[in-house]
Short mmCIF file of C-alpha atoms and ligand atoms in Angstrom, two decimals:
data_model
loop_
_atom_site.label_atom_id
_atom_site.label_comp_id
_atom_site.label_asym_id
_atom_site.label_seq_id
_atom_site.Cartn_x
_atom_site.Cartn_y
_atom_site.Cartn_z
CA UNK A 43 3.28 8.50 -18.70
CA UNK A 44 2.60 10.46 -22.71
CA UNK A 45 0.74 8.24 -25.01
CA UNK A 46 1.69 9.03 -28.70
CA UNK A 47 0.40 8.43 -32.34
CA UNK A 48 2.65 7.98 -35.45
CA UNK A 49 2.30 7.69 -38.60
CA UNK A 50 5.91 5.99 -38.91
CA UNK A 51 6.67 2.67 -38.97
CA UNK A 52 8.27 0.90 -36.02
CA UNK A 53 11.22 0.39 -37.46
CA UNK A 54 11.77 4.30 -37.79
CA UNK A 55 10.80 5.42 -34.43
CA UNK A 56 13.49 6.15 -32.43
CA UNK A 57 12.14 4.66 -29.28
CA UNK A 58 14.18 2.25 -26.46
CA UNK A 59 11.85 -0.76 -27.29
CA UNK A 60 10.07 -1.22 -30.33
CA UNK A 61 7.15 -4.30 -29.12
CA UNK A 62 6.38 -6.22 -32.18
CA UNK A 63 3.47 -8.54 -32.05
CA UNK A 64 2.67 -12.36 -32.95
CA UNK A 65 0.04 -14.57 -32.92
CA UNK A 66 0.19 -18.31 -32.58
CA UNK A 67 -1.36 -20.55 -35.15
CA UNK A 68 -0.91 -24.27 -36.07
CA UNK A 69 1.93 -24.93 -33.32
CA UNK A 70 4.39 -21.90 -34.64
CA UNK A 71 3.95 -18.59 -34.86
CA UNK A 72 1.39 -16.56 -38.02
CA UNK A 73 3.45 -14.38 -39.71
CA UNK A 74 3.24 -10.53 -40.38
CA UNK A 75 4.34 -7.90 -42.67
CA UNK A 76 5.98 -5.91 -40.31
CA UNK A 77 8.11 -8.93 -39.26
CA UNK A 78 9.12 -9.44 -42.57
CA UNK A 79 9.71 -5.76 -43.14
CA UNK A 80 12.01 -5.83 -39.76
CA UNK A 81 13.23 -9.07 -40.84
CA UNK A 82 14.86 -7.73 -43.98
CA UNK A 83 15.97 -4.39 -42.01
CA UNK A 84 17.92 -7.19 -39.61
CA UNK A 85 19.00 -9.35 -42.70
CA UNK A 86 17.30 -12.25 -42.06
CA UNK A 87 18.57 -12.50 -37.74
CA UNK A 88 14.50 -11.36 -36.42
CA UNK A 89 13.34 -14.93 -37.84
CA UNK A 90 16.75 -16.98 -37.05
CA UNK A 91 16.78 -15.58 -33.67
CA UNK A 92 12.76 -16.86 -33.23
CA UNK A 93 13.65 -20.41 -34.59
CA UNK A 94 16.68 -20.41 -32.36
CA UNK A 95 14.88 -19.34 -29.11
CA UNK A 96 11.85 -21.91 -30.25
CA UNK A 97 9.18 -19.08 -30.50
CA UNK A 98 5.93 -20.20 -31.40
CA UNK A 99 4.24 -17.08 -30.03
CA UNK A 100 2.79 -18.39 -26.83
CA UNK A 101 1.02 -16.26 -24.71
CA UNK A 102 3.02 -13.96 -22.69
CA UNK A 103 6.07 -15.66 -24.27
CA UNK A 104 8.89 -12.72 -25.89
CA UNK A 105 12.22 -13.10 -27.11
CA UNK A 106 14.52 -9.55 -27.05
CA UNK A 107 16.47 -9.12 -30.01
CA UNK A 108 19.57 -6.36 -29.97
CA UNK A 109 19.30 -4.24 -33.53
CA UNK A 110 23.07 -3.13 -33.79
CA UNK A 111 21.67 0.56 -35.42
CA UNK A 112 20.40 -1.61 -38.07
CA UNK A 113 16.50 0.08 -37.11
CA UNK A 114 16.24 2.77 -35.03
CA UNK A 115 14.83 0.84 -32.37
CA UNK A 116 18.12 -0.96 -29.98
CA UNK A 117 16.49 -3.01 -29.00
CA UNK A 118 13.27 -5.05 -30.10
CA UNK A 119 10.52 -7.52 -27.86
CA UNK A 120 8.89 -9.97 -29.69
CA UNK A 121 5.61 -10.81 -27.96
CA UNK A 122 3.49 -13.65 -28.39
CA UNK A 123 -0.41 -13.03 -28.26
CA UNK A 124 -1.42 -17.09 -28.14
CA UNK A 125 -3.96 -18.18 -30.53
CA UNK A 126 -6.58 -16.02 -31.74
CA UNK A 127 -9.52 -17.93 -30.80
CA UNK A 128 -8.65 -17.98 -26.94
CA UNK A 129 -7.50 -14.08 -27.11
CA UNK A 130 -9.58 -11.15 -25.53
CA UNK A 131 -9.46 -7.74 -24.93
CA UNK A 132 -8.13 -8.28 -20.78
CA UNK A 133 -5.83 -10.70 -21.89
CA UNK A 134 -4.36 -8.24 -23.93
CA UNK A 135 -4.17 -5.78 -20.85
CA UNK A 136 -2.68 -8.22 -18.76
CA UNK A 137 0.36 -8.62 -21.47
CA UNK A 138 1.25 -4.96 -21.56
CA UNK A 139 0.75 -4.87 -18.07
CA UNK A 140 3.01 -7.64 -17.46
CA UNK A 141 5.88 -6.23 -20.66
CA UNK A 142 5.31 -3.21 -18.78
CA UNK A 143 6.58 -4.23 -15.11
CA UNK A 144 9.28 -6.07 -17.11
CA UNK A 145 10.70 -2.90 -18.34
CA UNK A 146 9.99 0.02 -17.48
CA UNK A 147 13.23 0.70 -14.73
CA UNK A 148 15.27 0.06 -17.72
CA UNK A 149 13.15 1.97 -20.44
CA UNK A 150 12.00 5.77 -21.26
CA UNK A 151 10.19 4.77 -24.29
CA UNK A 152 8.60 2.39 -26.21
CA UNK A 153 6.83 2.07 -29.65
CA UNK A 154 3.85 -0.18 -30.39
CA UNK A 155 3.18 -2.29 -33.31
CA UNK A 156 0.81 -2.95 -34.75
CA UNK A 157 -1.81 -5.72 -33.99
CA UNK A 158 -4.95 -5.08 -36.95
CA UNK A 159 -8.57 -5.59 -36.29
CA UNK A 160 -8.68 -8.76 -38.31
CA UNK A 161 -5.67 -10.77 -37.16
CA UNK A 162 -7.36 -9.76 -33.43
CA UNK A 163 -10.72 -10.04 -33.72
CA UNK A 164 -11.29 -7.21 -31.59
CA UNK A 165 -11.82 -3.41 -32.21
CA UNK A 166 -9.59 -0.86 -32.60
CA UNK A 167 -11.40 0.79 -29.71
CA UNK A 168 -10.42 -2.23 -27.79
CA UNK A 169 -7.70 -2.35 -28.97
CA UNK A 170 -6.43 1.18 -28.35
CA UNK A 171 -7.93 0.91 -24.60
CA UNK A 172 -6.72 -1.99 -23.49
CA UNK A 173 -2.33 -1.88 -24.71
CA UNK A 174 -3.04 2.10 -23.10
CA UNK A 175 -4.48 0.68 -20.25
CA UNK A 176 -2.33 -2.21 -19.60
CA UNK A 177 1.03 0.33 -19.89
CA UNK A 178 -0.60 2.80 -17.89
CA UNK A 179 -1.80 0.30 -14.85
CA UNK A 180 1.66 -1.62 -15.58
CA UNK A 181 3.78 1.54 -14.72
CA UNK A 182 1.73 2.15 -11.52
CA UNK A 183 3.86 2.32 -8.19
CA UNK A 184 3.20 4.16 -4.91
CA UNK A 185 6.65 5.59 -3.52
CA UNK A 186 5.95 8.41 -1.38
CA UNK A 187 8.20 6.91 1.23
CA UNK A 188 10.63 5.07 -0.93
CA UNK A 189 13.81 6.70 -1.65
CA UNK A 190 14.61 6.36 -5.63
CA UNK A 191 17.64 4.19 -6.83
CA UNK A 192 18.98 7.13 -9.25
CA UNK A 193 19.76 4.81 -12.13
CA UNK A 194 16.32 3.27 -12.83
CA UNK A 195 15.03 5.22 -15.30
CA UNK A 196 10.52 5.84 -15.86
CA UNK A 197 8.63 5.02 -18.31
CA UNK A 198 8.28 8.25 -20.13
CA UNK A 199 6.71 8.06 -23.37
CA UNK A 200 4.40 4.93 -25.43
CA UNK A 201 3.77 5.64 -28.85
CA UNK A 202 1.70 3.86 -31.30
CA UNK A 203 3.67 3.04 -34.69
CA UNK A 204 1.77 3.26 -38.32
CA UNK A 205 -1.27 5.05 -37.22
CA UNK A 206 -2.33 6.73 -40.07
CA UNK A 207 -4.19 10.44 -40.94
CA UNK A 208 -8.30 8.99 -40.53
CA UNK A 209 -7.41 6.62 -37.93
CA UNK A 210 -5.45 9.24 -35.72
CA UNK A 211 -8.35 11.44 -34.39
CA UNK A 212 -10.00 8.10 -32.70
CA UNK A 213 -7.29 6.65 -31.63
CA UNK A 214 -6.33 9.58 -29.66
CA UNK A 215 -9.94 9.96 -28.19
CA UNK A 216 -9.54 6.57 -26.81
CA UNK A 217 -5.96 6.83 -24.94
CA UNK A 218 -7.51 10.03 -24.07
CA UNK A 219 -10.63 7.76 -22.22
CA UNK A 220 -8.09 5.37 -21.08
CA UNK A 221 -5.80 8.26 -18.73
CA UNK A 222 -9.09 9.52 -17.40
CA UNK A 223 -10.17 5.84 -16.59
CA UNK A 224 -6.53 5.43 -15.16
CA UNK A 225 -6.24 9.05 -13.41
CA UNK A 226 -9.64 7.72 -11.47
CA UNK A 227 -7.79 4.49 -11.07
CA UNK A 228 -4.50 5.68 -9.67
CA UNK A 229 -6.39 8.42 -7.22
CA UNK A 230 -7.97 4.95 -5.45
CA UNK A 231 -4.70 2.85 -5.18
CA UNK A 232 -3.11 5.54 -3.86
CA UNK A 233 -5.46 6.51 -0.78
CA UNK A 234 -5.54 2.83 -0.38
CA UNK A 235 -2.39 2.70 -0.63
CA UNK A 236 -1.80 5.58 1.68
CA UNK A 237 -1.38 4.87 5.27
CA UNK A 238 -4.03 5.29 8.31
CA UNK A 239 -2.11 8.09 10.11
CA UNK A 240 -2.67 10.09 6.61
CA UNK A 241 -5.36 8.46 4.84
CA UNK A 242 -7.85 9.62 7.95
CA UNK A 243 -11.54 10.36 7.67
CA UNK A 244 -10.48 14.35 7.12
CA UNK A 245 -8.52 13.12 4.44
CA UNK A 246 -10.99 11.39 2.35
CA UNK A 247 -12.95 14.61 2.90
CA UNK A 248 -10.88 16.91 2.32
CA UNK A 249 -10.19 14.80 -1.18
CA UNK A 250 -13.74 14.93 -1.46
CA UNK A 251 -13.89 18.60 -1.07
CA UNK A 252 -11.19 19.22 -3.51
CA UNK A 253 -13.16 16.77 -6.33
CA UNK A 254 -16.44 19.17 -5.67
CA UNK A 255 -14.69 22.90 -6.05
CA UNK A 256 -12.64 21.24 -9.70
CA UNK A 257 -16.17 21.05 -11.58
CA UNK A 258 -19.22 23.35 -11.28
CA UNK A 259 -21.72 19.79 -11.68
CA UNK A 260 -20.51 18.57 -8.53
CA UNK A 261 -20.80 19.39 -4.71
CA UNK A 262 -20.19 18.37 -1.80
CA UNK A 263 -21.59 18.21 1.69
CA UNK A 264 -19.33 17.05 4.61
CA UNK A 265 -21.10 16.01 7.90
CA UNK A 266 -19.27 15.87 11.22
CA UNK A 267 -19.53 14.27 14.51
CA UNK A 268 -22.49 16.55 15.12
CA UNK A 269 -23.76 16.67 11.73
CA UNK A 270 -24.81 12.61 12.05
CA UNK A 271 -25.58 13.13 15.22
CA UNK A 272 -28.24 15.51 14.64
CA UNK A 273 -29.10 13.10 11.82
CA UNK A 274 -29.38 10.47 13.92
CA UNK A 275 -26.97 8.18 12.51
CA UNK A 276 -26.18 5.96 15.86
CA UNK A 277 -25.02 3.08 14.11
CA UNK A 278 -21.72 4.95 12.17
CA UNK A 279 -21.83 6.73 15.26
CA UNK A 280 -21.23 3.84 17.39
CA UNK A 281 -18.69 1.93 15.27
CA UNK A 282 -17.12 5.89 15.56
CA UNK A 283 -17.38 6.07 19.51
CA UNK A 284 -13.67 5.04 20.26
CA UNK A 285 -12.06 7.19 17.86
CA UNK A 286 -11.70 10.24 19.93
CA UNK A 287 -8.66 11.91 18.62
CA UNK A 288 -9.55 10.85 14.27
CA UNK A 289 -12.96 12.12 14.57
CA UNK A 290 -15.03 10.19 11.60
CA UNK A 291 -17.08 12.12 8.62
CA UNK A 292 -20.00 11.63 7.04
CA UNK A 293 -19.39 12.34 3.02
CA UNK A 294 -22.14 13.40 0.47
CA UNK A 295 -20.95 13.83 -2.86
CA UNK A 296 -23.49 15.15 -5.69
CA UNK A 297 -23.58 14.92 -8.95
CA UNK A 298 -25.69 16.65 -11.28
CA UNK A 299 -26.38 17.20 -15.00
CA UNK A 300 -26.82 20.89 -16.03
CA UNK A 301 -30.40 21.76 -16.54
CA UNK A 302 -31.55 17.93 -15.09
CA UNK A 303 -35.36 17.78 -14.24
CA UNK A 304 -36.04 14.61 -13.76
CA UNK A 305 -36.41 12.65 -10.67
CA UNK A 306 -33.30 9.91 -10.24
CA UNK A 307 -30.68 9.65 -8.36
CA UNK A 308 -28.29 6.82 -8.42
CA UNK A 309 -26.40 6.29 -5.50
CA UNK A 310 -22.59 4.78 -5.20
CA UNK A 311 -21.71 3.97 -2.05
CA UNK A 312 -18.59 2.71 -0.82
CA UNK A 313 -17.05 1.18 3.40
CA UNK A 314 -15.30 3.98 4.43
CA UNK A 315 -13.51 2.31 7.30
CA UNK A 316 -10.01 4.11 7.64
CA UNK A 317 -8.35 0.96 9.56
CA UNK A 318 -10.35 -2.20 11.34
CA UNK A 319 -8.51 -3.41 14.36
CA UNK A 320 -11.59 -5.41 14.23
CA UNK A 321 -12.63 -2.63 17.97
CA UNK A 322 -12.75 -4.54 21.70
CA UNK A 323 -13.27 -8.01 18.81
CA UNK A 324 -10.07 -7.95 18.02
CA UNK A 325 -8.55 -9.31 15.72
CA UNK A 326 -5.01 -10.84 15.42
CA UNK A 327 -2.28 -9.77 14.59
CA UNK A 328 -1.93 -11.70 11.08
CA UNK A 329 -5.54 -10.50 9.94
CA UNK A 330 -4.81 -7.34 10.53
CA UNK A 331 -1.97 -6.24 9.10
CA UNK A 332 -3.20 -4.59 5.75
CA UNK A 333 -7.00 -2.99 6.82
CA UNK A 334 -5.51 -0.08 5.84
CA UNK A 335 -7.85 -1.18 3.04
CA UNK A 336 -10.52 -1.55 4.63
CA UNK A 337 -11.62 1.61 2.56
CA UNK A 338 -11.37 0.80 -0.89
CA UNK A 339 -15.30 0.84 -1.13
CA UNK A 340 -14.97 4.68 -0.64
CA UNK A 341 -11.61 4.99 -2.66
CA UNK A 342 -13.85 3.96 -5.41
CA UNK A 343 -16.00 5.81 -5.15
CA UNK A 344 -13.74 8.99 -4.73
CA UNK A 345 -11.94 8.09 -7.93
CA UNK A 346 -14.72 7.59 -10.13
CA UNK A 347 -16.44 11.15 -8.52
CA UNK A 348 -12.39 12.86 -9.57
CA UNK A 349 -13.46 12.32 -13.62
CA UNK A 350 -17.44 12.10 -13.54
CA UNK A 351 -17.93 15.70 -14.93
CA UNK A 352 -15.71 14.36 -18.14
CA UNK A 353 -18.50 11.05 -18.03
CA UNK A 354 -20.58 13.29 -17.63
CA UNK A 355 -23.94 10.95 -17.00
CA UNK A 356 -27.44 11.84 -17.82
CA UNK A 357 -28.46 11.64 -14.15
CA UNK A 358 -27.54 13.04 -10.84
CA UNK A 359 -25.41 10.80 -8.90
CA UNK A 360 -24.74 10.48 -5.42
CA UNK A 361 -21.51 8.97 -3.62
CA UNK A 362 -21.84 8.23 0.10
CA UNK A 363 -18.81 7.40 2.42
CA UNK A 364 -19.01 7.17 6.12
CA UNK A 365 -15.48 7.17 7.15
CA UNK A 366 -14.24 6.36 10.18
CA UNK A 367 -11.71 3.58 11.99
CA UNK A 368 -12.70 1.40 13.47
CA UNK A 369 -10.42 1.37 16.78
CA UNK A 370 -10.12 0.43 20.21
CA UNK A 371 -10.82 2.38 23.21
CA UNK A 372 -12.44 2.86 26.99
CA UNK A 373 -14.90 4.08 24.90
CA UNK A 374 -15.60 1.65 22.23
CA UNK A 375 -18.27 -0.04 21.86
CA UNK A 376 -19.13 -3.65 23.37
CA UNK A 377 -20.88 -6.62 22.70
CA UNK A 378 -24.32 -6.62 23.90
CA UNK A 379 -24.75 -2.97 23.17
CA UNK A 380 -27.45 -1.44 21.07
CA UNK A 381 -27.20 0.86 18.30
CA UNK A 382 -30.32 2.38 16.56
CA UNK A 383 -29.47 3.88 12.63
CA UNK A 384 -30.84 6.88 11.15
CA UNK A 385 -34.20 4.53 9.43
CA UNK A 386 -34.81 4.15 13.24
CA UNK A 387 -34.73 0.05 13.39
CA UNK A 388 -32.30 -1.16 16.36
CA UNK A 389 -28.73 -3.30 15.01
CA UNK A 390 -27.29 -5.27 18.72
CA UNK A 391 -23.94 -5.50 18.16
CA UNK A 392 -22.49 -9.28 18.91
CA UNK A 393 -19.20 -8.44 17.43
CA UNK A 394 -17.71 -4.84 16.82
CA UNK A 395 -15.23 -6.22 13.79
CA UNK A 396 -18.37 -6.66 11.85
CA UNK A 397 -18.34 -3.09 11.68
CA UNK A 398 -18.90 -2.39 7.99
CA UNK A 399 -22.36 -3.85 7.75
CA UNK A 400 -22.76 -1.05 10.75
CA UNK A 401 -21.82 2.04 8.76
CA UNK A 402 -23.59 0.67 5.70
CA UNK A 403 -26.83 0.47 7.74
CA UNK A 404 -26.85 4.38 8.13
CA UNK A 405 -24.97 5.24 4.35
CA UNK A 406 -28.20 3.18 3.00
CA UNK A 407 -30.34 4.70 5.18
CA UNK A 408 -29.44 8.73 4.40
CA UNK A 409 -29.06 7.20 0.54
CA UNK A 410 -33.11 6.70 0.72
CA UNK A 411 -33.75 9.37 2.70
CA UNK A 412 -32.07 11.56 0.34
CA UNK A 413 -34.24 10.48 -2.82
CA UNK A 414 -31.55 7.57 -4.29
CA UNK A 415 -33.52 5.76 -7.11
CA UNK A 416 -31.37 2.96 -7.45
CA UNK A 417 -27.88 1.91 -4.93
CA UNK A 418 -24.77 0.27 -5.94
CA UNK A 419 -22.58 -0.10 -2.59
CA UNK A 420 -18.95 -1.46 -2.78
CA UNK A 421 -17.27 -3.01 0.14
CA UNK A 422 -14.25 -5.14 2.09
CA UNK A 423 -17.24 -6.98 4.03
CA UNK A 424 -16.32 -10.54 4.69
CA UNK A 425 -13.48 -13.30 5.06
CA UNK A 426 -16.32 -15.24 4.32
CA UNK A 427 -16.48 -14.00 0.50
CA UNK A 428 -12.51 -14.98 0.43
CA UNK A 429 -13.45 -18.21 1.38
CA UNK A 430 -16.36 -18.23 -0.80
CA UNK A 431 -14.93 -17.04 -4.18
CA UNK A 432 -11.15 -16.36 -3.69
CA UNK A 433 -8.68 -13.41 -4.51
CA UNK A 434 -9.87 -12.34 -7.58
CA UNK A 435 -13.77 -12.43 -8.11
CA UNK A 436 -15.67 -9.57 -5.90
CA UNK A 437 -19.30 -11.19 -4.67
CA UNK A 438 -22.49 -9.86 -6.42
CA UNK A 439 -25.83 -9.63 -4.30
CA UNK A 440 -29.39 -7.94 -5.45
CA UNK A 441 -32.49 -7.30 -5.76
CA UNK A 442 -33.33 -6.59 -8.70
CA UNK A 443 -32.56 -8.11 -11.84
CA UNK A 444 -31.98 -5.37 -14.03
CA UNK A 445 -30.13 -3.20 -12.24
CA UNK A 446 -28.35 -6.65 -11.23
CA UNK A 447 -27.62 -7.06 -15.35
CA UNK A 448 -26.54 -3.48 -15.78
CA UNK A 449 -23.80 -4.31 -13.67
CA UNK A 450 -22.92 -7.30 -14.64
CA UNK A 451 -21.99 -5.93 -17.95
CA UNK A 452 -20.41 -2.63 -16.29
CA UNK A 453 -18.02 -5.87 -14.96
CA UNK A 454 -17.52 -7.53 -18.18
CA UNK A 455 -17.30 -4.36 -20.09
CA UNK A 456 -14.20 -3.21 -17.77
CA UNK A 457 -12.80 -6.93 -17.27
CA UNK A 458 -13.47 -7.01 -13.61
CA UNK A 459 -14.61 -10.69 -11.94
CA UNK A 460 -17.69 -10.33 -10.06
CA UNK A 461 -19.58 -13.52 -9.73
CA UNK A 462 -23.76 -13.67 -8.49
CA UNK A 463 -24.24 -14.84 -4.91
CA UNK A 464 -27.60 -15.88 -3.69
CA UNK A 465 -29.60 -13.75 -1.20
CA UNK A 466 -31.09 -16.49 0.64
CA UNK A 467 -34.09 -15.43 2.13
CA UNK A 468 -34.43 -18.76 4.59
CA UNK A 469 -30.90 -17.13 6.20
CA UNK A 470 -32.65 -13.89 7.19
CA UNK A 471 -33.25 -15.46 10.88
CA UNK A 472 -29.79 -16.42 11.44
CA UNK A 473 -29.70 -12.60 11.75
CA UNK A 474 -31.71 -12.47 14.97
CA UNK A 475 -31.23 -10.78 18.29
CA UNK A 476 -32.42 -11.54 21.48
CA UNK A 477 -32.95 -7.54 22.38
CA UNK A 478 -32.87 -5.52 19.07
CA UNK A 479 -34.58 -5.39 15.13
CA UNK A 480 -31.26 -7.27 13.53
CA UNK A 481 -28.02 -8.50 15.29
CA UNK A 482 -24.49 -7.09 13.29
CA UNK A 483 -23.89 -11.38 13.89
CA UNK A 484 -25.15 -14.25 11.93
CA UNK A 485 -25.37 -16.67 14.55
CA UNK A 486 -23.50 -19.68 12.97
CA UNK A 487 -20.58 -18.35 10.96
CA UNK A 488 -21.33 -20.52 7.40
CA UNK A 489 -22.47 -18.48 4.47
CA UNK A 490 -20.80 -14.88 6.20
CA UNK A 491 -21.10 -13.18 2.85
CA UNK A 492 -25.40 -13.83 2.36
CA UNK A 493 -25.47 -12.79 5.66
CA UNK A 494 -24.06 -9.32 5.47
CA UNK A 495 -25.58 -9.17 2.33
CA UNK A 496 -28.63 -9.74 4.07
CA UNK A 497 -28.26 -7.67 6.97
CA UNK A 498 -27.17 -4.97 3.96
CA UNK A 499 -30.54 -5.03 2.44
CA UNK A 500 -32.78 -4.50 5.82
CA UNK A 501 -31.94 -0.95 4.99
CA UNK A 502 -32.10 -0.56 1.39
CA UNK A 503 -36.41 -0.05 1.67
CA UNK A 504 -36.34 -2.21 -1.52
CA UNK A 505 -34.54 0.31 -3.91
CA UNK A 506 -33.04 -1.48 -6.36
CA UNK A 507 -29.89 -2.24 -4.74
CA UNK A 508 -26.71 -4.19 -6.18
CA UNK A 509 -24.29 -4.68 -3.24
CA UNK A 510 -20.17 -6.01 -4.17
CA UNK A 511 -18.69 -7.92 -1.46
CA UNK A 512 -15.07 -6.62 -2.72
CA UNK A 513 -12.66 -7.80 0.20
CA UNK A 514 -11.16 -10.15 -1.79
CA UNK A 515 -10.24 -8.36 -5.47
CA UNK A 516 -9.85 -5.09 -2.97
CA UNK A 517 -5.87 -5.57 -2.31
CA UNK A 518 -3.26 -7.38 -3.73
CA UNK A 519 -1.15 -9.22 -1.03
CA UNK A 520 1.46 -9.20 -3.66
CA UNK A 521 1.73 -8.02 -7.23
CA UNK A 522 -0.20 -8.67 -9.54
CA UNK A 523 -1.15 -9.00 -12.95
CA UNK A 524 -1.64 -4.95 -13.38
CA UNK A 525 0.17 -3.69 -10.37
CA UNK A 526 2.31 -3.91 -7.58
CA UNK A 527 1.10 -5.06 -3.79
CA UNK A 528 -1.93 -3.01 -2.83
CA UNK A 529 -5.00 -1.02 -4.00
CA UNK A 530 -6.04 -2.30 -6.79
CA UNK A 531 -8.52 0.18 -7.62
CA UNK A 532 -11.08 -2.86 -8.26
CA UNK A 533 -14.61 -1.41 -9.15
CA UNK A 534 -13.67 1.69 -10.19
CA UNK A 535 -13.26 0.79 -14.49
CA UNK A 536 -16.97 -0.86 -13.36
CA UNK A 537 -18.74 2.15 -11.82
CA UNK A 538 -17.45 3.90 -14.84
CA UNK A 539 -19.19 1.35 -17.78
CA UNK A 540 -21.64 1.93 -15.55
CA UNK A 541 -22.49 5.27 -14.94
CA UNK A 542 -21.72 5.94 -18.86
CA UNK A 543 -24.92 3.50 -19.73
CA UNK A 544 -27.14 5.45 -17.23
N1 LIG B 834 -13.04 -5.82 7.04
C1 LIG B 834 -13.53 -7.24 7.50
C2 LIG B 834 -13.53 -7.90 5.86
C3 LIG B 834 -12.46 -8.25 5.33
C4 LIG B 834 -11.17 -9.14 5.54
C5 LIG B 834 -11.82 -7.14 4.22
C6 LIG B 834 -9.59 -9.58 4.73
C7 LIG B 834 -10.87 -7.71 3.81
C8 LIG B 834 -9.94 -8.89 3.93
C9 LIG B 834 -14.59 -7.38 8.10
O1 LIG B 834 -14.64 -5.84 8.49
C10 LIG B 834 -14.50 -8.09 8.98
O2 LIG B 834 -14.12 -7.46 9.62
N2 LIG B 834 -15.46 -9.14 8.80
C11 LIG B 834 -15.38 -10.02 9.46
C12 LIG B 834 -17.04 -10.21 10.16
C13 LIG B 834 -17.41 -10.89 10.90
C14 LIG B 834 -16.86 -10.23 12.44
C15 LIG B 834 -19.11 -11.42 11.39
C16 LIG B 834 -14.93 -11.52 9.02
O3 LIG B 834 -15.32 -11.83 7.89
O4 LIG B 834 -14.44 -11.97 9.96
ZN1 LIG B 835 -14.02 -5.62 10.48
ZN1 LIG B 836 -13.74 -3.85 8.34
#
């Protein structure tokens, strides 16, 4: 999709649909100069239609008017933005994405009318980012396996109207930034939506290799089973043991800024279970259906690395993924088995469905061993987290207030919903094992997202660390505000904002 700017006023742009935005004020819509110009061109038809339709500028309400050749666009859609006091960047993005989902099959081109900084309280940068992202995200489809309807149109062009020459350069820059974030989100969504028979560990490794070969600032090391054995990754390999035909890969992407002399190394880590059957502790059918999504954390890391050479963080960044499916076979781990992680700690497997934390034990150990100075992980880790916070919110856990604040700021900037949860020290005893240093299953069910986070903490060696349990927001079980059913790309925007600030 192309996003362009023009000096032309909206009534002089020939697009399939022209969007005109209005705020609500005192229980009716606030007039605008643009509205009055178009109404004049339509000989009063616009205002009278809005009155007939009882349009008040309410958030997400809209009225469509056919223009019969009186202005260049055959259709004008008047869109309500709600009251100014309730207006936020995230709301604007949501409104635009909703319009896009409504129009994209019947529309090639859309022109976008004015929302001023004064009327909205948002900066040009926020306005352009949110409108562009709304179009790009709302237009996202994963249709690799579906026949295309020949009648269906593609939304190809979006044009910002009435942009003067002085502003155009900046606005084009913001548009480019939005394209970049979308490119990362799209890769993440595509990887999550792809069937697990295709999106195997080797496939994720190939994606990482392609990313590395696209920039001389990025290197990649991919370890196969033997390589992981050599490093002592007994925990990760335990989970991978059943998967003889779909071998595991440990992926280390490394970004290094040109001429970097310091000793920082930020680690971003993603859970990379390419399918979670639960293993011997097999999942019921209902809970297994969407488990191709259990690599959404890993997919977000790959998404971010696909644009990292453009973000250009000031410090080195390693992206780590332990990729394997969690399968069932005669070689599966069995409850009661004990595995040893790379840092020497032993783990008793009490439930093979709590596999994510076991693979992360080795990812964290690897990060520490390779000099990580701070670690952020994204993992579709527990159903308990979804019970606690629902589908929209990710849980945040941290052992370091300074790092935590930076990630909360980043999440605010990207408009992603995260909620801090406590690392309750008293619950540590729930992870005790009778035979090993730690068990992979808590002794009581309650607080399962917390005990999972406490388990991971055992492997970060007290390095500043933030853990996101993204089981809820990583995947949408039905169509949602910013896209279709499937992978959402959660975490990508937040990590990009975080890395832009390090
Ligand atoms: N991948 C799942 C968690 C999950 C559930 C993610 C639903 C997304 C949606 C994880 O590996 C798992 O199975 N966790 C178990 C842990 C339990 C056995 C301690 C869970 O949450 O039930
Ligand atoms: Zn599981
Ligand atoms: Zn899992």
